[in-house]
Amino acid sequence: MIRTVLTQMIYLFATRLFAWLALLCRSTAAKNAEILILRHEVAVLRRRISVPRP
C-alpha cells in the first residue's frame, strides 16, 4: 500500500516537472496561441450552458 502511494507520488512529481520544463522551453507566441485557444473553449462552453429553470 505504501509502495503504491509512493509510486503514484513520484509519477505525479515527474509529470509535473516535465510539464513545467516543457512550458519553459515554449516561445511566447506558442503561449499566446494556447491562451487564445483556451479562451475560445471557455467562450464556447459558456454559450452551451443554459439558464437553470426555477
Short mmCIF file of N, CA and C in Angstrom, two decimals:
data_model
loop_
_atom_site.label_atom_id
_atom_site.label_comp_id
_atom_site.label_asym_id
_atom_site.label_seq_id
_atom_site.Cartn_x
_atom_site.Cartn_y
_atom_site.Cartn_z
N MET A 1 0.83 -1.19 0.00
CA MET A 1 0.00 0.00 0.00
C MET A 1 0.87 1.25 0.00
N ILE A 2 1.85 1.29 0.88
CA ILE A 2 2.73 2.46 0.95
C ILE A 2 3.55 2.58 -0.33
N ARG A 3 3.95 1.43 -0.88
CA ARG A 3 4.73 1.44 -2.11
C ARG A 3 3.90 2.01 -3.27
N THR A 4 2.62 1.69 -3.30
CA THR A 4 1.74 2.19 -4.35
C THR A 4 1.59 3.70 -4.25
N VAL A 5 1.38 4.20 -3.05
CA VAL A 5 1.23 5.63 -2.84
C VAL A 5 2.52 6.34 -3.19
N LEU A 6 3.64 5.79 -2.80
CA LEU A 6 4.93 6.40 -3.11
C LEU A 6 5.16 6.43 -4.62
N THR A 7 4.81 5.36 -5.30
CA THR A 7 4.96 5.31 -6.75
C THR A 7 4.08 6.35 -7.43
N GLN A 8 2.87 6.50 -6.96
CA GLN A 8 1.96 7.49 -7.52
C GLN A 8 2.48 8.91 -7.28
N MET A 9 3.04 9.17 -6.12
CA MET A 9 3.58 10.49 -5.82
C MET A 9 4.79 10.81 -6.70
N ILE A 10 5.64 9.83 -6.90
CA ILE A 10 6.82 10.03 -7.75
C ILE A 10 6.38 10.28 -9.19
N TYR A 11 5.40 9.52 -9.66
CA TYR A 11 4.89 9.69 -11.01
C TYR A 11 4.29 11.09 -11.18
N LEU A 12 3.49 11.53 -10.23
CA LEU A 12 2.87 12.85 -10.29
C LEU A 12 3.93 13.94 -10.28
N PHE A 13 4.93 13.81 -9.43
CA PHE A 13 6.00 14.79 -9.37
C PHE A 13 6.77 14.84 -10.69
N ALA A 14 7.06 13.68 -11.26
CA ALA A 14 7.82 13.63 -12.52
C ALA A 14 7.03 14.25 -13.66
N THR A 15 5.74 13.95 -13.75
CA THR A 15 4.93 14.51 -14.84
C THR A 15 4.80 16.02 -14.70
N ARG A 16 4.62 16.50 -13.48
CA ARG A 16 4.54 17.95 -13.29
C ARG A 16 5.87 18.63 -13.60
N LEU A 17 6.97 17.99 -13.23
CA LEU A 17 8.29 18.56 -13.51
C LEU A 17 8.54 18.64 -15.01
N PHE A 18 8.22 17.58 -15.76
CA PHE A 18 8.42 17.60 -17.21
C PHE A 18 7.49 18.60 -17.89
N ALA A 19 6.27 18.73 -17.39
CA ALA A 19 5.35 19.72 -17.96
C ALA A 19 5.88 21.13 -17.73
N TRP A 20 6.43 21.37 -16.57
CA TRP A 20 7.00 22.68 -16.24
C TRP A 20 8.20 22.97 -17.12
N LEU A 21 9.05 21.98 -17.32
CA LEU A 21 10.21 22.17 -18.19
C LEU A 21 9.80 22.42 -19.64
N ALA A 22 8.77 21.73 -20.10
CA ALA A 22 8.28 21.95 -21.45
C ALA A 22 7.70 23.35 -21.60
N LEU A 23 7.05 23.83 -20.55
CA LEU A 23 6.50 25.18 -20.59
C LEU A 23 7.60 26.23 -20.66
N LEU A 24 8.70 25.99 -19.99
CA LEU A 24 9.82 26.93 -20.04
C LEU A 24 10.45 27.00 -21.43
N CYS A 25 10.39 25.91 -22.17
CA CYS A 25 11.03 25.86 -23.50
C CYS A 25 10.15 26.47 -24.59
N ARG A 26 8.89 26.73 -24.31
CA ARG A 26 7.99 27.26 -25.33
C ARG A 26 8.28 28.72 -25.61
N SER A 27 7.95 29.13 -26.81
CA SER A 27 8.11 30.53 -27.18
C SER A 27 6.91 31.33 -26.68
N THR A 28 7.05 32.63 -26.71
CA THR A 28 5.96 33.50 -26.28
C THR A 28 4.77 33.36 -27.21
N ALA A 29 5.03 33.21 -28.50
CA ALA A 29 3.94 33.06 -29.47
C ALA A 29 3.14 31.79 -29.20
N ALA A 30 3.81 30.72 -28.85
CA ALA A 30 3.10 29.47 -28.56
C ALA A 30 2.25 29.62 -27.30
N LYS A 31 2.77 30.31 -26.31
CA LYS A 31 2.00 30.52 -25.08
C LYS A 31 0.78 31.39 -25.36
N ASN A 32 0.94 32.42 -26.18
CA ASN A 32 -0.19 33.29 -26.51
C ASN A 32 -1.24 32.54 -27.31
N ALA A 33 -0.81 31.68 -28.22
CA ALA A 33 -1.75 30.88 -29.00
C ALA A 33 -2.54 29.95 -28.10
N GLU A 34 -1.88 29.33 -27.12
CA GLU A 34 -2.59 28.44 -26.20
C GLU A 34 -3.61 29.21 -25.37
N ILE A 35 -3.26 30.40 -24.94
CA ILE A 35 -4.19 31.22 -24.16
C ILE A 35 -5.42 31.57 -24.99
N LEU A 36 -5.20 31.94 -26.27
CA LEU A 36 -6.34 32.25 -27.15
C LEU A 36 -7.24 31.04 -27.35
N ILE A 37 -6.65 29.88 -27.53
CA ILE A 37 -7.44 28.66 -27.72
C ILE A 37 -8.26 28.35 -26.47
N LEU A 38 -7.64 28.48 -25.30
CA LEU A 38 -8.35 28.19 -24.06
C LEU A 38 -9.48 29.20 -23.82
N ARG A 39 -9.24 30.46 -24.16
CA ARG A 39 -10.31 31.46 -24.01
C ARG A 39 -11.48 31.15 -24.93
N HIS A 40 -11.16 30.70 -26.15
CA HIS A 40 -12.23 30.33 -27.09
C HIS A 40 -13.03 29.15 -26.56
N GLU A 41 -12.34 28.15 -26.00
CA GLU A 41 -13.04 27.00 -25.43
C GLU A 41 -13.96 27.41 -24.30
N VAL A 42 -13.51 28.31 -23.45
CA VAL A 42 -14.35 28.79 -22.35
C VAL A 42 -15.56 29.52 -22.89
N ALA A 43 -15.37 30.35 -23.92
CA ALA A 43 -16.49 31.08 -24.50
C ALA A 43 -17.52 30.12 -25.10
N VAL A 44 -17.06 29.08 -25.78
CA VAL A 44 -17.97 28.10 -26.37
C VAL A 44 -18.73 27.36 -25.26
N LEU A 45 -18.04 26.96 -24.21
CA LEU A 45 -18.70 26.25 -23.12
C LEU A 45 -19.72 27.14 -22.40
N ARG A 46 -19.42 28.41 -22.27
CA ARG A 46 -20.38 29.32 -21.63
C ARG A 46 -21.64 29.47 -22.46
N ARG A 47 -21.50 29.44 -23.78
CA ARG A 47 -22.68 29.54 -24.65
C ARG A 47 -23.55 28.29 -24.55
N ARG A 48 -22.94 27.16 -24.27
CA ARG A 48 -23.70 25.89 -24.21
C ARG A 48 -24.47 25.74 -22.91
N ILE A 49 -24.07 26.47 -21.88
CA ILE A 49 -24.76 26.35 -20.59
C ILE A 49 -26.08 27.11 -20.66
N SER A 50 -27.15 26.41 -20.39
CA SER A 50 -28.46 27.07 -20.40
C SER A 50 -28.77 27.61 -19.01
N VAL A 51 -29.66 28.53 -18.99
CA VAL A 51 -30.07 29.12 -17.70
C VAL A 51 -30.92 28.10 -16.96
N PRO A 52 -30.60 27.81 -15.72
CA PRO A 52 -31.39 26.81 -14.98
C PRO A 52 -32.81 27.31 -14.71
N ARG A 53 -33.73 26.39 -14.84
CA ARG A 53 -35.13 26.73 -14.58
C ARG A 53 -35.40 26.67 -13.08
N PRO A 54 -36.19 27.61 -12.59
CA PRO A 54 -36.51 27.59 -11.15
C PRO A 54 -37.47 26.49 -10.77
#
